[in-house]
Amino acid sequence: MRSSRPRLPDVSVTQLEYLVAVERSATWADAAKSLGVSQSALSQGLGQLQRRLGIQLFSWEGRRRVPLEAARHVTDHARSILAQTGDLAAWAERIRAGSAGKLRVGMIDAAAVDHFGETLREFRENRPELDLHVIVGPSSQLLQGLGTGDLDLAICVQPDDPEVTHVPLLDEELLVYGPPGVRQSEPTRWGPWVTFPQGSLTRDLIGKALRALGAPFEVVAESNQPEVLSEMVLIGMGWTVLPRIQAERPPASLTPVQQTPLLKRTLVAATRHPGLANPAAIELTEELQRHATAMS
């Protein structure tokens, strides 16, 4: 019985690398230079890719080759394949070397500063042979880093993404904070708001929770930094919703409008492919889980 699955094209990883390099570079000459190949080899490789896929990826505008819409779709797919192939190569290298080697970790600020800073320091000190590199950023940026293969592990707000494998670490309560002198009032009178930028997972949770209470969610200022949001509340620019541990520490020391949390967010340890997970990422996740359990 013949399979209904279409026959896979004979496409190489090198050809996909060429395509991604062209997308990232200003010119084909720059792309070839970044790969360490001649422009002729680059052109031949992409020509083979087009023939094996059976679709045209580029057209000519004068003397310039420009990507067609199909090229953008293929490039997105190529990035994913290259990230996964990189995972496989790194995993194979770790198996051959018998060591973890390198670990690239992304953390949101609350995880890096407020919850797991000491755990991370001890983990590094206990593994002097491990090349541990940490990036602090918003959850959306960290999840993107996982997808592109730039990160092995992300400690972030729980995503709604089936492509990401994650284990829960802890729940954070987020409270409502108003400018100095505001009194407790009905949610319909809360705001305007200073909060995280568009695309933030926490901002989405905040907006949903406020609307459920009938509160308007008019945003007048944005920042990824909780300290900046707290200072904007202090000068009367607006209201905010933050974890207590960030909003109520000096120098801002905000006071919540009410003691009942508006919502909870779950911080997780996220990876891409558990079957090929970095052994050091597994160890760090276990350490973070133990620390989170001890805090609860």
Short mmCIF file of C-alpha atoms in Angstrom, two decimals:
data_model
loop_
_atom_site.label_atom_id
_atom_site.label_comp_id
_atom_site.label_asym_id
_atom_site.label_seq_id
_atom_site.Cartn_x
_atom_site.Cartn_y
_atom_site.Cartn_z
CA MET A 1 0.00 0.00 0.00
CA ARG A 2 1.50 3.32 -1.08
CA SER A 3 1.80 6.07 1.51
CA SER A 4 -0.29 9.19 0.91
CA ARG A 5 2.52 11.28 2.34
CA PRO A 6 4.26 13.41 -0.32
CA ARG A 7 7.78 12.42 -1.26
CA LEU A 8 10.36 14.43 0.67
CA PRO A 9 12.56 16.68 -1.48
CA ASP A 10 16.31 16.02 -1.44
CA VAL A 11 17.12 19.26 0.37
CA SER A 12 20.37 19.71 2.30
CA VAL A 13 21.01 21.56 5.54
CA THR A 14 23.63 23.60 3.70
CA GLN A 15 21.05 24.85 1.21
CA LEU A 16 18.78 25.89 4.07
CA GLU A 17 21.71 27.70 5.72
CA TYR A 18 22.27 29.57 2.46
CA LEU A 19 18.63 30.65 2.36
CA VAL A 20 18.60 31.92 5.95
CA ALA A 21 21.90 33.76 5.40
CA VAL A 22 20.47 35.56 2.35
CA GLU A 23 17.44 36.63 4.39
CA ARG A 24 19.65 38.00 7.18
CA SER A 25 22.13 39.83 4.94
CA ALA A 26 21.86 43.08 3.00
CA THR A 27 23.37 41.55 -0.16
CA TRP A 28 24.17 38.12 -1.53
CA ALA A 29 27.86 39.03 -1.31
CA ASP A 30 27.44 39.68 2.43
CA ALA A 31 25.59 36.38 2.83
CA ALA A 32 28.35 34.45 1.05
CA LYS A 33 31.00 36.16 3.18
CA SER A 34 29.16 35.31 6.42
CA LEU A 35 29.11 31.65 5.38
CA GLY A 36 32.70 31.54 4.18
CA VAL A 37 31.76 30.50 0.64
CA SER A 38 31.98 32.14 -2.75
CA GLN A 39 29.02 34.03 -4.17
CA SER A 40 28.99 31.53 -7.02
CA ALA A 41 28.65 28.60 -4.59
CA LEU A 42 25.84 30.42 -2.80
CA SER A 43 23.99 31.05 -6.05
CA GLN A 44 24.41 27.44 -7.18
CA GLY A 45 23.21 26.09 -3.83
CA LEU A 46 20.07 28.21 -3.87
CA GLY A 47 19.45 27.28 -7.49
CA GLN A 48 19.55 23.61 -6.48
CA LEU A 49 17.17 24.34 -3.60
CA GLN A 50 14.64 25.91 -5.97
CA ARG A 51 14.86 22.98 -8.37
CA ARG A 52 14.48 20.36 -5.65
CA LEU A 53 11.50 22.13 -4.13
CA GLY A 54 10.02 22.78 -7.55
CA ILE A 55 9.15 26.40 -6.75
CA GLN A 56 10.72 29.75 -7.56
CA LEU A 57 12.07 31.58 -4.53
CA PHE A 58 13.65 34.67 -6.11
CA SER A 59 13.02 37.06 -8.98
CA TRP A 60 15.16 39.72 -10.65
CA GLU A 61 14.71 43.46 -10.16
CA GLY A 62 17.30 44.94 -12.46
CA ARG A 63 20.57 43.37 -11.29
CA ARG A 64 19.23 42.44 -7.86
CA ARG A 65 17.65 39.15 -6.86
CA VAL A 66 14.76 39.68 -4.46
CA PRO A 67 12.86 37.04 -2.45
CA LEU A 68 9.32 36.13 -3.45
CA GLU A 69 6.58 35.43 -0.91
CA ALA A 70 7.32 31.69 -1.18
CA ALA A 71 10.89 32.35 -0.02
CA ARG A 72 9.64 33.84 3.24
CA HIS A 73 7.61 30.72 4.02
CA VAL A 74 10.53 28.42 3.18
CA THR A 75 12.91 30.58 5.25
CA ASP A 76 10.69 30.33 8.34
CA HIS A 77 10.67 26.55 7.94
CA ALA A 78 14.44 26.54 7.36
CA ARG A 79 15.08 28.40 10.62
CA SER A 80 13.14 25.78 12.55
CA ILE A 81 14.97 22.91 10.85
CA LEU A 82 18.37 24.51 11.46
CA ALA A 83 17.56 25.09 15.14
CA GLN A 84 16.55 21.46 15.57
CA THR A 85 19.57 20.23 13.62
CA GLY A 86 21.75 22.40 15.85
CA ASP A 87 20.16 20.75 18.88
CA LEU A 88 20.95 17.33 17.44
CA ALA A 89 24.56 18.27 16.70
CA ALA A 90 25.05 19.76 20.17
CA TRP A 91 23.47 16.72 21.80
CA ALA A 92 25.72 14.37 19.81
CA GLU A 93 28.76 16.43 20.80
CA ARG A 94 27.80 16.23 24.48
CA ILE A 95 27.39 12.46 24.19
CA ARG A 96 30.84 12.17 22.56
CA ALA A 97 32.50 14.50 25.04
CA GLY A 98 30.68 13.11 28.06
CA SER A 99 30.05 16.60 29.48
CA ALA A 100 27.45 19.33 29.38
CA GLY A 101 29.82 21.83 27.78
CA LYS A 102 27.70 24.93 27.25
CA LEU A 103 24.35 26.08 28.64
CA ARG A 104 22.47 29.15 27.39
CA VAL A 105 19.74 30.26 29.77
CA GLY A 106 17.18 33.04 29.40
CA MET A 107 15.35 34.46 32.42
CA ILE A 108 12.77 37.14 33.00
CA ASP A 109 13.91 39.77 35.49
CA ALA A 110 11.78 38.47 38.37
CA ALA A 111 13.28 35.00 38.00
CA ALA A 112 16.87 36.23 37.71
CA VAL A 113 16.76 38.85 40.48
CA ASP A 114 13.97 38.02 42.90
CA HIS A 115 13.51 34.26 42.89
CA PHE A 116 16.43 32.27 41.52
CA GLY A 117 19.52 34.49 41.58
CA GLU A 118 21.15 32.60 44.45
CA THR A 119 20.28 29.23 42.93
CA LEU A 120 21.86 30.27 39.64
CA ARG A 121 25.01 31.50 41.39
CA GLU A 122 25.43 28.22 43.30
CA PHE A 123 24.78 26.21 40.15
CA ARG A 124 27.56 28.08 38.34
CA GLU A 125 30.02 27.77 41.25
CA ASN A 126 29.42 24.01 41.56
CA ARG A 127 30.14 23.46 37.84
CA PRO A 128 33.28 25.44 36.99
CA GLU A 129 33.71 23.44 33.76
CA LEU A 130 30.30 24.53 32.48
CA ASP A 131 30.14 27.50 30.09
CA LEU A 132 26.97 29.11 31.46
CA HIS A 133 25.63 32.17 29.63
CA VAL A 134 22.55 33.99 30.98
CA ILE A 135 20.32 36.47 29.14
CA VAL A 136 17.66 38.50 30.96
CA GLY A 137 14.67 39.64 28.91
CA PRO A 138 10.88 39.48 28.53
CA SER A 139 9.18 36.11 28.08
CA SER A 140 8.37 36.68 24.40
CA GLN A 141 12.04 37.35 23.59
CA LEU A 142 13.17 34.27 25.52
CA LEU A 143 10.64 32.02 23.81
CA GLN A 144 11.81 33.34 20.46
CA GLY A 145 15.36 32.44 21.50
CA LEU A 146 14.23 28.90 22.22
CA GLY A 147 12.62 28.68 18.80
CA THR A 148 15.72 29.86 16.95
CA GLY A 149 18.07 27.65 18.96
CA ASP A 150 19.83 30.58 20.66
CA LEU A 151 18.70 29.37 24.11
CA ASP A 152 18.65 25.93 25.72
CA LEU A 153 16.36 26.88 28.60
CA ALA A 154 13.98 29.77 29.35
CA ILE A 155 12.62 30.69 32.77
CA CYS A 156 9.55 32.70 31.81
CA VAL A 157 5.81 33.17 32.12
CA GLN A 158 3.92 30.04 31.10
CA PRO A 159 3.29 30.19 27.34
CA ASP A 160 0.31 28.89 25.42
CA ASP A 161 2.42 27.17 22.77
CA PRO A 162 2.30 23.42 22.04
CA GLU A 163 5.79 23.63 20.51
CA VAL A 164 7.28 24.46 23.93
CA THR A 165 7.81 21.87 26.66
CA HIS A 166 7.68 23.36 30.14
CA VAL A 167 7.53 22.41 33.82
CA PRO A 168 5.98 24.73 36.44
CA LEU A 169 8.24 26.35 39.02
CA LEU A 170 6.13 28.78 41.05
CA ASP A 171 3.06 31.00 41.01
CA GLU A 172 3.38 34.76 41.47
CA GLU A 173 0.56 36.97 42.76
CA LEU A 174 0.12 40.27 40.91
CA LEU A 175 -1.59 43.18 42.66
CA VAL A 176 -3.03 46.53 41.57
CA TYR A 177 -1.05 49.67 42.50
CA GLY A 178 -2.16 53.27 42.13
CA PRO A 179 -0.41 56.64 42.52
CA PRO A 180 0.21 57.98 46.04
CA GLY A 181 -2.96 59.10 47.77
CA VAL A 182 -5.46 57.07 45.73
CA ARG A 183 -8.19 55.39 47.71
CA GLN A 184 -9.76 52.01 47.23
CA SER A 185 -12.45 52.32 44.59
CA GLU A 186 -14.50 50.33 42.12
CA PRO A 187 -12.51 48.76 39.25
CA THR A 188 -14.44 50.89 36.76
CA ARG A 189 -12.56 53.91 38.16
CA TRP A 190 -9.08 52.37 37.97
CA GLY A 191 -6.45 53.59 35.52
CA PRO A 192 -5.02 54.79 33.22
CA TRP A 193 -2.28 52.19 33.14
CA VAL A 194 1.48 51.96 32.84
CA THR A 195 2.43 48.41 31.94
CA PHE A 196 4.51 46.07 29.83
CA PRO A 197 4.74 46.53 26.03
CA GLN A 198 2.52 44.90 23.42
CA GLY A 199 3.40 41.23 22.97
CA SER A 200 4.14 40.71 26.67
CA LEU A 201 2.53 37.55 28.07
CA THR A 202 2.04 39.28 31.43
CA ARG A 203 0.38 42.28 29.79
CA ASP A 204 -2.10 39.94 28.09
CA LEU A 205 -2.92 38.33 31.45
CA ILE A 206 -3.33 41.74 33.10
CA GLY A 207 -5.61 43.07 30.38
CA LYS A 208 -7.80 39.98 30.51
CA ALA A 209 -8.11 40.11 34.32
CA LEU A 210 -8.95 43.83 34.37
CA ARG A 211 -11.58 43.55 31.66
CA ALA A 212 -13.17 40.66 33.56
CA LEU A 213 -13.69 43.11 36.47
CA GLY A 214 -15.10 45.79 34.19
CA ALA A 215 -12.01 47.98 34.51
CA PRO A 216 -10.92 50.00 31.47
CA PHE A 217 -7.45 49.11 30.20
CA GLU A 218 -6.18 52.37 28.73
CA VAL A 219 -2.38 52.19 28.50
CA VAL A 220 -0.52 55.52 28.61
CA ALA A 221 3.07 54.30 29.08
CA GLU A 222 5.03 51.08 28.57
CA SER A 223 8.27 49.57 29.84
CA ASN A 224 9.73 46.10 30.20
CA GLN A 225 11.33 47.15 33.49
CA PRO A 226 9.16 46.85 36.64
CA GLU A 227 11.32 49.47 38.39
CA VAL A 228 10.45 52.00 35.70
CA LEU A 229 6.75 51.17 35.94
CA SER A 230 6.89 51.64 39.73
CA GLU A 231 8.55 55.04 39.37
CA MET A 232 5.92 56.14 36.84
CA VAL A 233 3.22 55.21 39.35
CA LEU A 234 5.02 57.23 42.04
CA ILE A 235 5.02 60.39 39.89
CA GLY A 236 1.31 59.95 39.17
CA MET A 237 1.50 58.92 35.54
CA GLY A 238 -0.84 55.98 36.02
CA TRP A 239 -1.68 52.69 37.72
CA THR A 240 0.09 49.38 37.31
CA VAL A 241 -0.16 45.67 38.09
CA LEU A 242 3.03 43.98 39.31
CA PRO A 243 4.23 41.10 41.47
CA ARG A 244 4.35 42.20 45.11
CA ILE A 245 8.05 41.37 45.40
CA GLN A 246 8.89 43.91 42.68
CA ALA A 247 6.39 46.68 43.40
CA GLU A 248 6.84 46.93 47.18
CA ARG A 249 10.61 46.93 47.51
CA PRO A 250 12.53 50.21 47.92
CA PRO A 251 12.93 52.77 46.58
CA ALA A 252 9.41 52.76 45.09
CA SER A 253 7.71 50.79 47.91
CA LEU A 254 4.26 51.00 46.32
CA THR A 255 1.13 50.23 48.32
CA PRO A 256 -1.53 48.01 46.73
CA VAL A 257 -4.99 49.44 46.19
CA GLN A 258 -6.37 46.21 47.66
CA GLN A 259 -4.73 43.21 49.28
CA THR A 260 -6.53 40.70 47.07
CA PRO A 261 -4.34 39.75 44.08
CA LEU A 262 -5.73 40.63 40.66
CA LEU A 263 -4.28 37.44 39.16
CA LYS A 264 -1.58 34.81 39.39
CA ARG A 265 1.01 34.03 36.75
CA THR A 266 2.99 30.82 36.58
CA LEU A 267 6.74 30.86 36.01
CA VAL A 268 8.02 27.80 34.16
CA ALA A 269 11.24 26.25 32.90
CA ALA A 270 10.74 25.92 29.14
CA THR A 271 12.67 23.91 26.55
CA ARG A 272 12.07 22.79 22.99
CA HIS A 273 12.76 19.07 22.69
CA PRO A 274 12.95 17.06 25.92
CA GLY A 275 14.42 14.06 24.11
CA LEU A 276 17.53 16.06 23.16
CA ALA A 277 17.60 18.34 26.19
CA ASN A 278 20.95 19.66 27.38
CA PRO A 279 21.90 17.60 30.48
CA ALA A 280 22.92 20.81 32.25
CA ALA A 281 19.50 22.31 31.45
CA ILE A 282 17.85 19.30 33.08
CA GLU A 283 20.06 19.67 36.17
CA LEU A 284 19.37 23.40 36.47
CA THR A 285 15.63 22.84 36.10
CA GLU A 286 15.74 20.31 38.93
CA GLU A 287 17.66 22.77 41.12
CA LEU A 288 15.13 25.51 40.40
CA GLN A 289 12.26 23.17 41.22
CA ARG A 290 13.85 22.27 44.56
CA HIS A 291 14.36 25.94 45.39
CA ALA A 292 10.79 26.83 44.39
CA THR A 293 9.42 24.01 46.55
CA ALA A 294 11.47 25.23 49.52
CA MET A 295 10.06 28.76 49.08
CA SER A 296 6.43 27.62 48.98
#
